[in-house]
PDB file of C-alpha atoms in Angstrom:
ATOM      1  CA  MET A  30     -10.591 -25.953   1.830  1.00  0.00           C
ATOM      2  CA  PRO A  31      -9.808 -22.636   0.031  1.00  0.00           C
ATOM      3  CA  GLN A  32      -8.393 -19.914   2.195  1.00  0.00           C
ATOM      4  CA  ASN A  33      -9.850 -16.443   2.323  1.00  0.00           C
ATOM      5  CA  VAL A  34      -8.082 -13.170   1.450  1.00  0.00           C
ATOM      6  CA  LEU A  35      -9.397  -9.612   1.764  1.00  0.00           C
ATOM      7  CA  VAL A  36      -7.711  -6.989  -0.419  1.00  0.00           C
ATOM      8  CA  THR A  37      -8.275  -3.247  -0.018  1.00  0.00           C
ATOM      9  CA  GLY A  38      -7.948  -0.882  -2.962  1.00  0.00           C
ATOM     10  CA  ALA A  39      -8.726  -3.699  -5.438  1.00  0.00           C
ATOM     11  CA  SER A  40     -10.214  -1.533  -8.244  1.00  0.00           C
ATOM     12  CA  SER A  41      -6.945  -1.108 -10.118  1.00  0.00           C
ATOM     13  CA  GLY A  42      -3.184  -1.477 -10.042  1.00  0.00           C
ATOM     14  CA  ILE A  43      -1.500  -3.634  -7.396  1.00  0.00           C
ATOM     15  CA  GLY A  44      -4.761  -4.282  -5.554  1.00  0.00           C
ATOM     16  CA  ARG A  45      -6.577  -5.624  -8.577  1.00  0.00           C
ATOM     17  CA  ALA A  46      -3.622  -7.716  -9.733  1.00  0.00           C
ATOM     18  CA  THR A  47      -3.377  -9.165  -6.262  1.00  0.00           C
ATOM     19  CA  ALA A  48      -7.091 -10.081  -6.094  1.00  0.00           C
ATOM     20  CA  GLU A  49      -6.801 -11.747  -9.528  1.00  0.00           C
ATOM     21  CA  LEU A  50      -3.712 -13.691  -8.588  1.00  0.00           C
ATOM     22  CA  PHE A  51      -5.099 -15.099  -5.320  1.00  0.00           C
ATOM     23  CA  HIS A  52      -8.289 -16.009  -7.187  1.00  0.00           C
ATOM     24  CA  ALA A  53      -6.308 -17.824  -9.916  1.00  0.00           C
ATOM     25  CA  LYS A  54      -4.564 -19.730  -7.132  1.00  0.00           C
ATOM     26  CA  GLY A  55      -7.895 -21.069  -5.854  1.00  0.00           C
ATOM     27  CA  TRP A  56      -8.458 -18.690  -2.993  1.00  0.00           C
ATOM     28  CA  ASN A  57     -11.785 -17.107  -1.935  1.00  0.00           C
ATOM     29  CA  VAL A  58     -11.228 -13.398  -2.586  1.00  0.00           C
ATOM     30  CA  VAL A  59     -12.925 -10.348  -1.082  1.00  0.00           C
ATOM     31  CA  ALA A  60     -11.993  -7.508  -3.471  1.00  0.00           C
ATOM     32  CA  THR A  61     -12.888  -4.258  -1.722  1.00  0.00           C
ATOM     33  CA  MET A  62     -13.010  -0.765  -3.188  1.00  0.00           C
ATOM     34  CA  ARG A  63     -14.643   2.566  -2.567  1.00  0.00           C
ATOM     35  CA  ASN A  64     -17.069   2.321  -5.543  1.00  0.00           C
ATOM     36  CA  PRO A  65     -17.883  -1.330  -6.257  1.00  0.00           C
ATOM     37  CA  SER A  66     -20.844  -0.380  -8.436  1.00  0.00           C
ATOM     38  CA  ALA A  67     -18.419   0.779 -11.132  1.00  0.00           C
ATOM     39  CA  GLU A  68     -16.744  -2.658 -11.193  1.00  0.00           C
ATOM     40  CA  THR A  69     -17.901  -5.034 -13.920  1.00  0.00           C
ATOM     41  CA  GLU A  70     -15.108  -7.457 -14.749  1.00  0.00           C
ATOM     42  CA  LEU A  71     -14.613  -9.002 -11.279  1.00  0.00           C
ATOM     43  CA  THR A  72     -18.293  -9.027 -10.253  1.00  0.00           C
ATOM     44  CA  GLY A  73     -20.076 -12.341 -10.546  1.00  0.00           C
ATOM     45  CA  ARG A  74     -17.016 -14.627 -10.504  1.00  0.00           C
ATOM     46  CA  GLU A  75     -17.244 -17.758  -8.352  1.00  0.00           C
ATOM     47  CA  ARG A  76     -15.225 -17.444  -5.157  1.00  0.00           C
ATOM     48  CA  LEU A  77     -14.890 -13.702  -5.566  1.00  0.00           C
ATOM     49  CA  LEU A  78     -16.850 -11.109  -3.618  1.00  0.00           C
ATOM     50  CA  VAL A  79     -16.713  -7.438  -4.701  1.00  0.00           C
ATOM     51  CA  THR A  80     -17.776  -5.138  -1.846  1.00  0.00           C
ATOM     52  CA  ARG A  81     -17.454  -1.586  -0.594  1.00  0.00           C
ATOM     53  CA  LEU A  82     -14.697  -0.629   1.773  1.00  0.00           C
ATOM     54  CA  ASP A  83     -13.441   2.888   2.207  1.00  0.00           C
ATOM     55  CA  VAL A  84     -10.541   2.835   4.651  1.00  0.00           C
ATOM     56  CA  THR A  85     -11.573   6.321   5.932  1.00  0.00           C
ATOM     57  CA  ASP A  86     -15.100   5.094   6.680  1.00  0.00           C
ATOM     58  CA  HIS A  87     -15.014   2.862   9.764  1.00  0.00           C
ATOM     59  CA  ALA A  88     -18.593   1.698   9.282  1.00  0.00           C
ATOM     60  CA  SER A  89     -17.707   0.398   5.822  1.00  0.00           C
ATOM     61  CA  ILE A  90     -14.689  -1.492   7.263  1.00  0.00           C
ATOM     62  CA  THR A  91     -16.913  -3.269   9.849  1.00  0.00           C
ATOM     63  CA  SER A  92     -19.502  -4.003   7.177  1.00  0.00           C
ATOM     64  CA  ALA A  93     -16.937  -5.419   4.680  1.00  0.00           C
ATOM     65  CA  VAL A  94     -15.273  -7.725   7.200  1.00  0.00           C
ATOM     66  CA  ALA A  95     -18.668  -9.001   8.327  1.00  0.00           C
ATOM     67  CA  GLU A  96     -19.762  -9.595   4.746  1.00  0.00           C
ATOM     68  CA  ALA A  97     -16.519 -11.436   4.027  1.00  0.00           C
ATOM     69  CA  GLU A  98     -17.046 -13.729   6.982  1.00  0.00           C
ATOM     70  CA  GLU A  99     -20.703 -14.328   6.033  1.00  0.00           C
ATOM     71  CA  HIS A 100     -19.728 -15.397   2.500  1.00  0.00           C
ATOM     72  CA  PHE A 101     -16.470 -17.291   3.052  1.00  0.00           C
ATOM     73  CA  GLY A 102     -15.754 -17.489   6.761  1.00  0.00           C
ATOM     74  CA  PRO A 103     -12.916 -15.791   8.695  1.00  0.00           C
ATOM     75  CA  VAL A 104     -10.280 -13.836   6.798  1.00  0.00           C
ATOM     76  CA  ASP A 105      -6.954 -15.731   6.612  1.00  0.00           C
ATOM     77  CA  VAL A 106      -4.929 -13.044   4.883  1.00  0.00           C
ATOM     78  CA  LEU A 107      -5.480  -9.273   4.877  1.00  0.00           C
ATOM     79  CA  VAL A 108      -3.758  -7.243   2.131  1.00  0.00           C
ATOM     80  CA  ASN A 109      -3.662  -3.545   3.085  1.00  0.00           C
ATOM     81  CA  ASN A 110      -3.052  -2.044  -0.298  1.00  0.00           C
ATOM     82  CA  ALA A 111      -5.349   1.025  -0.459  1.00  0.00           C
ATOM     83  CA  GLY A 112      -3.399   4.275  -0.600  1.00  0.00           C
ATOM     84  CA  PHE A 113      -2.594   7.396  -2.566  1.00  0.00           C
ATOM     85  CA  ALA A 114       0.039  10.096  -2.696  1.00  0.00           C
ATOM     86  CA  VAL A 115      -0.231  13.794  -1.835  1.00  0.00           C
ATOM     87  CA  LEU A 116       2.709  15.559  -3.512  1.00  0.00           C
ATOM     88  CA  GLY A 117       3.955  19.097  -3.706  1.00  0.00           C
ATOM     89  CA  PRO A 118       5.600  21.752  -1.561  1.00  0.00           C
ATOM     90  CA  LEU A 119       4.295  21.564   2.015  1.00  0.00           C
ATOM     91  CA  GLU A 120       3.540  25.304   1.886  1.00  0.00           C
ATOM     92  CA  SER A 121       1.095  24.606  -0.926  1.00  0.00           C
ATOM     93  CA  VAL A 122      -0.751  21.610   0.583  1.00  0.00           C
ATOM     94  CA  PRO A 123      -4.091  22.361   2.363  1.00  0.00           C
ATOM     95  CA  VAL A 124      -4.361  20.979   5.839  1.00  0.00           C
ATOM     96  CA  GLN A 125      -7.295  18.870   4.686  1.00  0.00           C
ATOM     97  CA  ALA A 126      -5.041  17.062   2.195  1.00  0.00           C
ATOM     98  CA  ILE A 127      -2.535  16.383   4.972  1.00  0.00           C
ATOM     99  CA  GLU A 128      -5.248  14.844   7.100  1.00  0.00           C
ATOM    100  CA  ARG A 129      -6.603  12.820   4.094  1.00  0.00           C
ATOM    101  CA  GLN A 130      -3.100  11.492   3.359  1.00  0.00           C
ATOM    102  CA  PHE A 131      -2.706   9.999   6.841  1.00  0.00           C
ATOM    103  CA  ALA A 132      -6.334   9.001   7.227  1.00  0.00           C
ATOM    104  CA  THR A 133      -5.951   6.802   4.128  1.00  0.00           C
ATOM    105  CA  ASN A 134      -2.428   5.495   4.240  1.00  0.00           C
ATOM    106  CA  VAL A 135      -1.997   5.079   8.015  1.00  0.00           C
ATOM    107  CA  THR A 136      -5.185   5.398  10.098  1.00  0.00           C
ATOM    108  CA  GLY A 137      -7.194   3.410   7.574  1.00  0.00           C
ATOM    109  CA  LEU A 138      -4.594   0.712   7.397  1.00  0.00           C
ATOM    110  CA  LEU A 139      -4.666   0.407  11.196  1.00  0.00           C
ATOM    111  CA  ALA A 140      -8.450   0.394  11.291  1.00  0.00           C
ATOM    112  CA  VAL A 141      -8.794  -2.459   8.755  1.00  0.00           C
ATOM    113  CA  THR A 142      -6.073  -4.394  10.547  1.00  0.00           C
ATOM    114  CA  LYS A 143      -7.800  -3.943  13.899  1.00  0.00           C
ATOM    115  CA  ALA A 144     -11.030  -5.265  12.420  1.00  0.00           C
ATOM    116  CA  VAL A 145      -9.526  -8.663  11.578  1.00  0.00           C
ATOM    117  CA  LEU A 146      -7.350  -9.171  14.634  1.00  0.00           C
ATOM    118  CA  PRO A 147      -9.989 -10.693  16.922  1.00  0.00           C
ATOM    119  CA  ARG A 148     -10.468 -13.688  14.636  1.00  0.00           C
ATOM    120  CA  PHE A 149      -6.698 -13.968  14.097  1.00  0.00           C
ATOM    121  CA  ARG A 150      -6.316 -14.135  17.880  1.00  0.00           C
ATOM    122  CA  THR A 151      -9.042 -16.683  18.524  1.00  0.00           C
ATOM    123  CA  ARG A 152      -7.859 -18.935  15.659  1.00  0.00           C
ATOM    124  CA  ARG A 153      -4.140 -18.261  16.393  1.00  0.00           C
ATOM    125  CA  SER A 154      -3.355 -17.793  12.724  1.00  0.00           C
ATOM    126  CA  GLY A 155      -3.457 -15.173   9.985  1.00  0.00           C
ATOM    127  CA  VAL A 156      -1.245 -12.939   7.845  1.00  0.00           C
ATOM    128  CA  VAL A 157      -1.316  -9.161   7.412  1.00  0.00           C
ATOM    129  CA  VAL A 158       0.441  -7.902   4.278  1.00  0.00           C
ATOM    130  CA  ASN A 159       1.002  -4.202   4.256  1.00  0.00           C
ATOM    131  CA  VAL A 160       1.902  -2.659   0.874  1.00  0.00           C
ATOM    132  CA  SER A 161       4.440   0.027   1.719  1.00  0.00           C
ATOM    133  CA  SER A 162       6.756   1.558  -0.839  1.00  0.00           C
ATOM    134  CA  LEU A 163      10.295   2.456  -1.712  1.00  0.00           C
ATOM    135  CA  ALA A 164       9.156   5.733  -0.212  1.00  0.00           C
ATOM    136  CA  GLY A 165       8.887   3.964   3.158  1.00  0.00           C
ATOM    137  CA  LYS A 166      12.704   3.650   3.241  1.00  0.00           C
ATOM    138  CA  VAL A 167      13.953   6.481   0.941  1.00  0.00           C
ATOM    139  CA  ALA A 168      12.712  10.077   0.760  1.00  0.00           C
ATOM    140  CA  PHE A 169      12.349  12.226  -2.356  1.00  0.00           C
ATOM    141  CA  PRO A 170      11.714  15.938  -2.949  1.00  0.00           C
ATOM    142  CA  LEU A 171       8.177  17.252  -2.655  1.00  0.00           C
ATOM    143  CA  GLY A 172       6.990  13.950  -1.220  1.00  0.00           C
ATOM    144  CA  SER A 173       7.106  14.833   2.460  1.00  0.00           C
ATOM    145  CA  LEU A 174       3.532  13.715   3.187  1.00  0.00           C
ATOM    146  CA  TYR A 175       3.532  10.518   1.145  1.00  0.00           C
ATOM    147  CA  VAL A 176       6.984   9.595   2.366  1.00  0.00           C
ATOM    148  CA  ALA A 177       5.989  10.303   5.940  1.00  0.00           C
ATOM    149  CA  SER A 178       2.875   8.094   5.605  1.00  0.00           C
ATOM    150  CA  LYS A 179       4.874   5.237   4.122  1.00  0.00           C
ATOM    151  CA  HIS A 180       7.572   5.595   6.802  1.00  0.00           C
ATOM    152  CA  ALA A 181       4.749   5.301   9.266  1.00  0.00           C
ATOM    153  CA  VAL A 182       3.541   2.126   7.561  1.00  0.00           C
ATOM    154  CA  GLU A 183       7.029   0.663   8.015  1.00  0.00           C
ATOM    155  CA  GLY A 184       7.172   1.544  11.701  1.00  0.00           C
ATOM    156  CA  VAL A 185       3.622   0.393  12.405  1.00  0.00           C
ATOM    157  CA  SER A 186       4.243  -2.924  10.645  1.00  0.00           C
ATOM    158  CA  GLU A 187       7.496  -3.600  12.331  1.00  0.00           C
ATOM    159  CA  SER A 188       6.004  -2.843  15.817  1.00  0.00           C
ATOM    160  CA  LEU A 189       2.827  -4.866  15.080  1.00  0.00           C
ATOM    161  CA  SER A 190       4.854  -7.847  13.985  1.00  0.00           C
ATOM    162  CA  PHE A 191       5.604  -8.531  17.656  1.00  0.00           C
ATOM    163  CA  GLU A 192       1.880  -8.357  18.581  1.00  0.00           C
ATOM    164  CA  LEU A 193       0.910 -10.600  15.690  1.00  0.00           C
ATOM    165  CA  ARG A 194       3.511 -13.193  16.643  1.00  0.00           C
ATOM    166  CA  ALA A 195       2.069 -13.267  20.206  1.00  0.00           C
ATOM    167  CA  ILE A 196      -1.267 -14.402  18.763  1.00  0.00           C
ATOM    168  CA  GLY A 197       0.087 -16.845  16.227  1.00  0.00           C
ATOM    169  CA  ALA A 198      -0.115 -14.508  13.218  1.00  0.00           C
ATOM    170  CA  ARG A 199       2.464 -12.909  10.896  1.00  0.00           C
ATOM    171  CA  MET A 200       3.194  -9.433   9.527  1.00  0.00           C
ATOM    172  CA  LYS A 201       4.607  -8.859   6.029  1.00  0.00           C
ATOM    173  CA  ILE A 202       5.799  -5.629   4.361  1.00  0.00           C
ATOM    174  CA  ILE A 203       5.974  -5.201   0.551  1.00  0.00           C
ATOM    175  CA  GLU A 204       8.303  -2.413  -0.675  1.00  0.00           C
ATOM    176  CA  PRO A 205       7.763  -1.754  -4.417  1.00  0.00           C
ATOM    177  CA  GLY A 206       9.620   0.771  -6.408  1.00  0.00           C
ATOM    178  CA  GLY A 207       8.173   2.272  -9.551  1.00  0.00           C
ATOM    179  CA  VAL A 208       5.124   0.280 -10.740  1.00  0.00           C
ATOM    180  CA  GLU A 209       3.745   0.021 -14.177  1.00  0.00           C
ATOM    181  CA  SER A 210       0.249   1.249 -13.263  1.00  0.00           C
ATOM    182  CA  ASP A 211      -1.891   4.396 -13.187  1.00  0.00           C
ATOM    183  CA  PHE A 212      -0.821   5.206  -9.648  1.00  0.00           C
ATOM    184  CA  GLY A 213       1.045   8.304 -10.738  1.00  0.00           C
ATOM    185  CA  HIS A 214      -2.086   9.673 -12.371  1.00  0.00           C
ATOM    186  CA  ARG A 215      -5.132   8.076 -10.763  1.00  0.00           C
ATOM    187  CA  SER A 216      -3.879   7.692  -7.202  1.00  0.00           C
ATOM    188  CA  SER A 217      -1.833  10.860  -6.644  1.00  0.00           C
ATOM    189  CA  GLU A 218      -2.459  14.578  -6.454  1.00  0.00           C
ATOM    190  CA  VAL A 219       0.052  17.348  -6.936  1.00  0.00           C
ATOM    191  CA  ASN A 220      -0.512  20.589  -4.944  1.00  0.00           C
ATOM    192  CA  HIS A 221       1.198  23.752  -6.137  1.00  0.00           C
ATOM    193  CA  ASP A 222       0.287  27.391  -5.568  1.00  0.00           C
ATOM    194  CA  GLU A 223       1.436  29.099  -8.782  1.00  0.00           C
ATOM    195  CA  GLU A 224       2.058  32.284  -6.774  1.00  0.00           C
ATOM    196  CA  LEU A 225       4.860  30.481  -4.936  1.00  0.00           C
ATOM    197  CA  THR A 226       7.130  30.767  -7.962  1.00  0.00           C
ATOM    198  CA  GLU A 227      10.257  29.785  -6.023  1.00  0.00           C
ATOM    199  CA  TYR A 228       9.131  26.173  -6.063  1.00  0.00           C
ATOM    200  CA  GLY A 229       8.402  26.068  -9.804  1.00  0.00           C
ATOM    201  CA  PRO A 230      11.718  24.713 -11.140  1.00  0.00           C
ATOM    202  CA  LEU A 231      11.856  22.112  -8.396  1.00  0.00           C
ATOM    203  CA  LEU A 232       8.322  21.026  -9.030  1.00  0.00           C
ATOM    204  CA  GLU A 233       8.909  20.624 -12.813  1.00  0.00           C
ATOM    205  CA  LYS A 234      12.006  18.489 -12.361  1.00  0.00           C
ATOM    206  CA  VAL A 235      10.562  16.249  -9.626  1.00  0.00           C
ATOM    207  CA  VAL A 236       7.199  15.619 -11.368  1.00  0.00           C
ATOM    208  CA  ALA A 237       9.068  14.663 -14.555  1.00  0.00           C
ATOM    209  CA  GLY A 238      11.328  12.342 -12.581  1.00  0.00           C
ATOM    210  CA  LEU A 239       8.451  10.681 -10.691  1.00  0.00           C
ATOM    211  CA  LYS A 240       6.442  10.155 -13.901  1.00  0.00           C
ATOM    212  CA  ALA A 241       9.446   8.481 -15.493  1.00  0.00           C
ATOM    213  CA  GLY A 242       9.773   6.195 -12.482  1.00  0.00           C
ATOM    214  CA  THR A 243       6.121   5.116 -12.411  1.00  0.00           C
ATOM    215  CA  GLY A 244       5.543   4.656 -16.104  1.00  0.00           C
ATOM    216  CA  ALA A 245       6.438   2.038 -18.624  1.00  0.00           C
ATOM    217  CA  GLU A 246       9.799   1.390 -16.953  1.00  0.00           C
ATOM    218  CA  GLY A 247       8.260   0.370 -13.635  1.00  0.00           C
ATOM    219  CA  ALA A 248       7.716  -3.214 -12.527  1.00  0.00           C
ATOM    220  CA  PRO A 249       4.371  -4.647 -13.598  1.00  0.00           C
ATOM    221  CA  ALA A 250       1.634  -4.665 -11.009  1.00  0.00           C
ATOM    222  CA  SER A 251       1.432  -8.462 -11.484  1.00  0.00           C
ATOM    223  CA  GLY A 252       5.045  -8.730 -10.221  1.00  0.00           C
ATOM    224  CA  VAL A 253       4.100  -6.864  -7.027  1.00  0.00           C
ATOM    225  CA  ALA A 254       1.053  -9.128  -6.685  1.00  0.00           C
ATOM    226  CA  ARG A 255       3.337 -12.175  -6.928  1.00  0.00           C
ATOM    227  CA  ALA A 256       5.482 -10.798  -4.096  1.00  0.00           C
ATOM    228  CA  VAL A 257       2.282 -10.237  -2.022  1.00  0.00           C
ATOM    229  CA  PHE A 258       1.160 -13.818  -2.656  1.00  0.00           C
ATOM    230  CA  ASP A 259       4.562 -15.278  -1.877  1.00  0.00           C
ATOM    231  CA  ALA A 260       4.854 -13.258   1.326  1.00  0.00           C
ATOM    232  CA  ALA A 261       1.403 -14.346   2.471  1.00  0.00           C
ATOM    233  CA  THR A 262       2.043 -18.050   1.774  1.00  0.00           C
ATOM    234  CA  ASP A 263       5.743 -18.699   2.394  1.00  0.00           C
ATOM    235  CA  GLY A 264       5.118 -19.666   6.050  1.00  0.00           C
ATOM    236  CA  THR A 265       8.197 -17.811   7.273  1.00  0.00           C
ATOM    237  CA  ASP A 266       8.771 -14.959   9.720  1.00  0.00           C
ATOM    238  CA  ARG A 267      10.494 -12.874   7.022  1.00  0.00           C
ATOM    239  CA  LEU A 268       9.211  -9.267   7.434  1.00  0.00           C
ATOM    240  CA  ARG A 269      10.226  -7.300   4.320  1.00  0.00           C
ATOM    241  CA  TYR A 270      10.005  -7.997   0.566  1.00  0.00           C
ATOM    242  CA  VAL A 271      11.602  -5.478  -1.832  1.00  0.00           C
ATOM    243  CA  VAL A 272      10.115  -5.515  -5.374  1.00  0.00           C
ATOM    244  CA  GLY A 273      11.882  -4.042  -8.409  1.00  0.00           C
ATOM    245  CA  GLU A 274      15.448  -3.348  -9.351  1.00  0.00           C
ATOM    246  CA  ASP A 275      14.986   0.379  -8.611  1.00  0.00           C
ATOM    247  CA  ALA A 276      13.815  -0.320  -5.097  1.00  0.00           C
ATOM    248  CA  GLU A 277      16.569  -2.784  -4.463  1.00  0.00           C
ATOM    249  CA  GLN A 278      19.242  -0.379  -5.591  1.00  0.00           C
ATOM    250  CA  ALA A 279      17.873   2.652  -3.838  1.00  0.00           C
ATOM    251  CA  ILE A 280      17.245   0.916  -0.497  1.00  0.00           C
ATOM    252  CA  ALA A 281      20.693  -0.696  -0.595  1.00  0.00           C
ATOM    253  CA  HIS A 282      22.289   2.642  -1.398  1.00  0.00           C
ATOM    254  CA  ARG A 283      20.434   4.394   1.423  1.00  0.00           C
ATOM    255  CA  ALA A 284      21.436   1.714   3.885  1.00  0.00           C
ATOM    256  CA  GLY A 285      25.132   2.009   2.957  1.00  0.00           C
ATOM    257  CA  ALA A 286      25.381   5.775   2.519  1.00  0.00           C
ATOM    258  CA  ASP A 287      25.739   8.583   5.034  1.00  0.00           C
ATOM    259  CA  ASP A 288      23.445  11.572   4.813  1.00  0.00           C
ATOM    260  CA  ALA A 289      25.749  13.634   2.619  1.00  0.00           C
ATOM    261  CA  GLU A 290      26.163  10.857   0.081  1.00  0.00           C
ATOM    262  CA  TYR A 291      22.500  10.119   0.057  1.00  0.00           C
ATOM    263  CA  LEU A 292      21.404  13.729  -0.435  1.00  0.00           C
ATOM    264  CA  ALA A 293      23.939  14.155  -3.249  1.00  0.00           C
ATOM    265  CA  GLN A 294      22.605  11.078  -4.982  1.00  0.00           C
ATOM    266  CA  VAL A 295      18.935  12.301  -4.797  1.00  0.00           C
ATOM    267  CA  ASN A 296      19.932  15.708  -6.090  1.00  0.00           C
ATOM    268  CA  ALA A 297      21.747  14.120  -9.035  1.00  0.00           C
ATOM    269  CA  GLN A 298      18.798  11.853  -9.745  1.00  0.00           C
ATOM    270  CA  PHE A 299      16.345  14.717 -10.088  1.00  0.00           C
ATOM    271  CA  GLY A 300      18.872  17.118 -11.688  1.00  0.00           C
ATOM    272  CA  LEU A 301      18.724  19.544  -8.777  1.00  0.00           C
TER     273      LEU A 301
END
């Protein structure tokens, strides 16, 4: 029988590509998003349920998981993909944006995971795939909040891997670098108080560098989706999957460099 996957943040980018790939592979797919009424292409396909799930709305999480089980049965694979980036000098970022960053990227991920664990435990099977980032292993200027949230995803996932193993399930972490999607525009916000002129030159250089890294030169979202599918189905206890040459190089360099070498490399990368 087809297995069942639930994907958060499936309206675009990695989430959408992941939902489409699992569907093409014969899976039952629950493609969740904050505004499903705006979705037209996925709606109505056989073996594909489009439904609302806002990771910051716990009632919507409960409802989406229940609807998934009603349509297809218990979730076999959860793909925690929903997320966004708050960028800019910390001094410029409103406290509400700080809270929203962690509510989405960390607390929301934990809440969705928590919602599927009872069935994982009773069935003694299941896979959680958390979409982290290169930013989960390597920091960059003006990314303190996003970097912190993705570092948290890494730590959460690694710790939870022991709990999942105890109930017969598995944890997987996907670490993409730059991705050829609209993430840099649709799923990020840049905060900058123009009166804080001291940050201006840094902001200009970093934003230019980040746009270059998430534009046409990035890995296709379909490539990240392939890594998600492979991780979910390879049947191994492997924890991390790095996606993209930029991520491979940066993570390897960080692992082999001391702090001075690493900071010098980042400064050179952004022309600082």
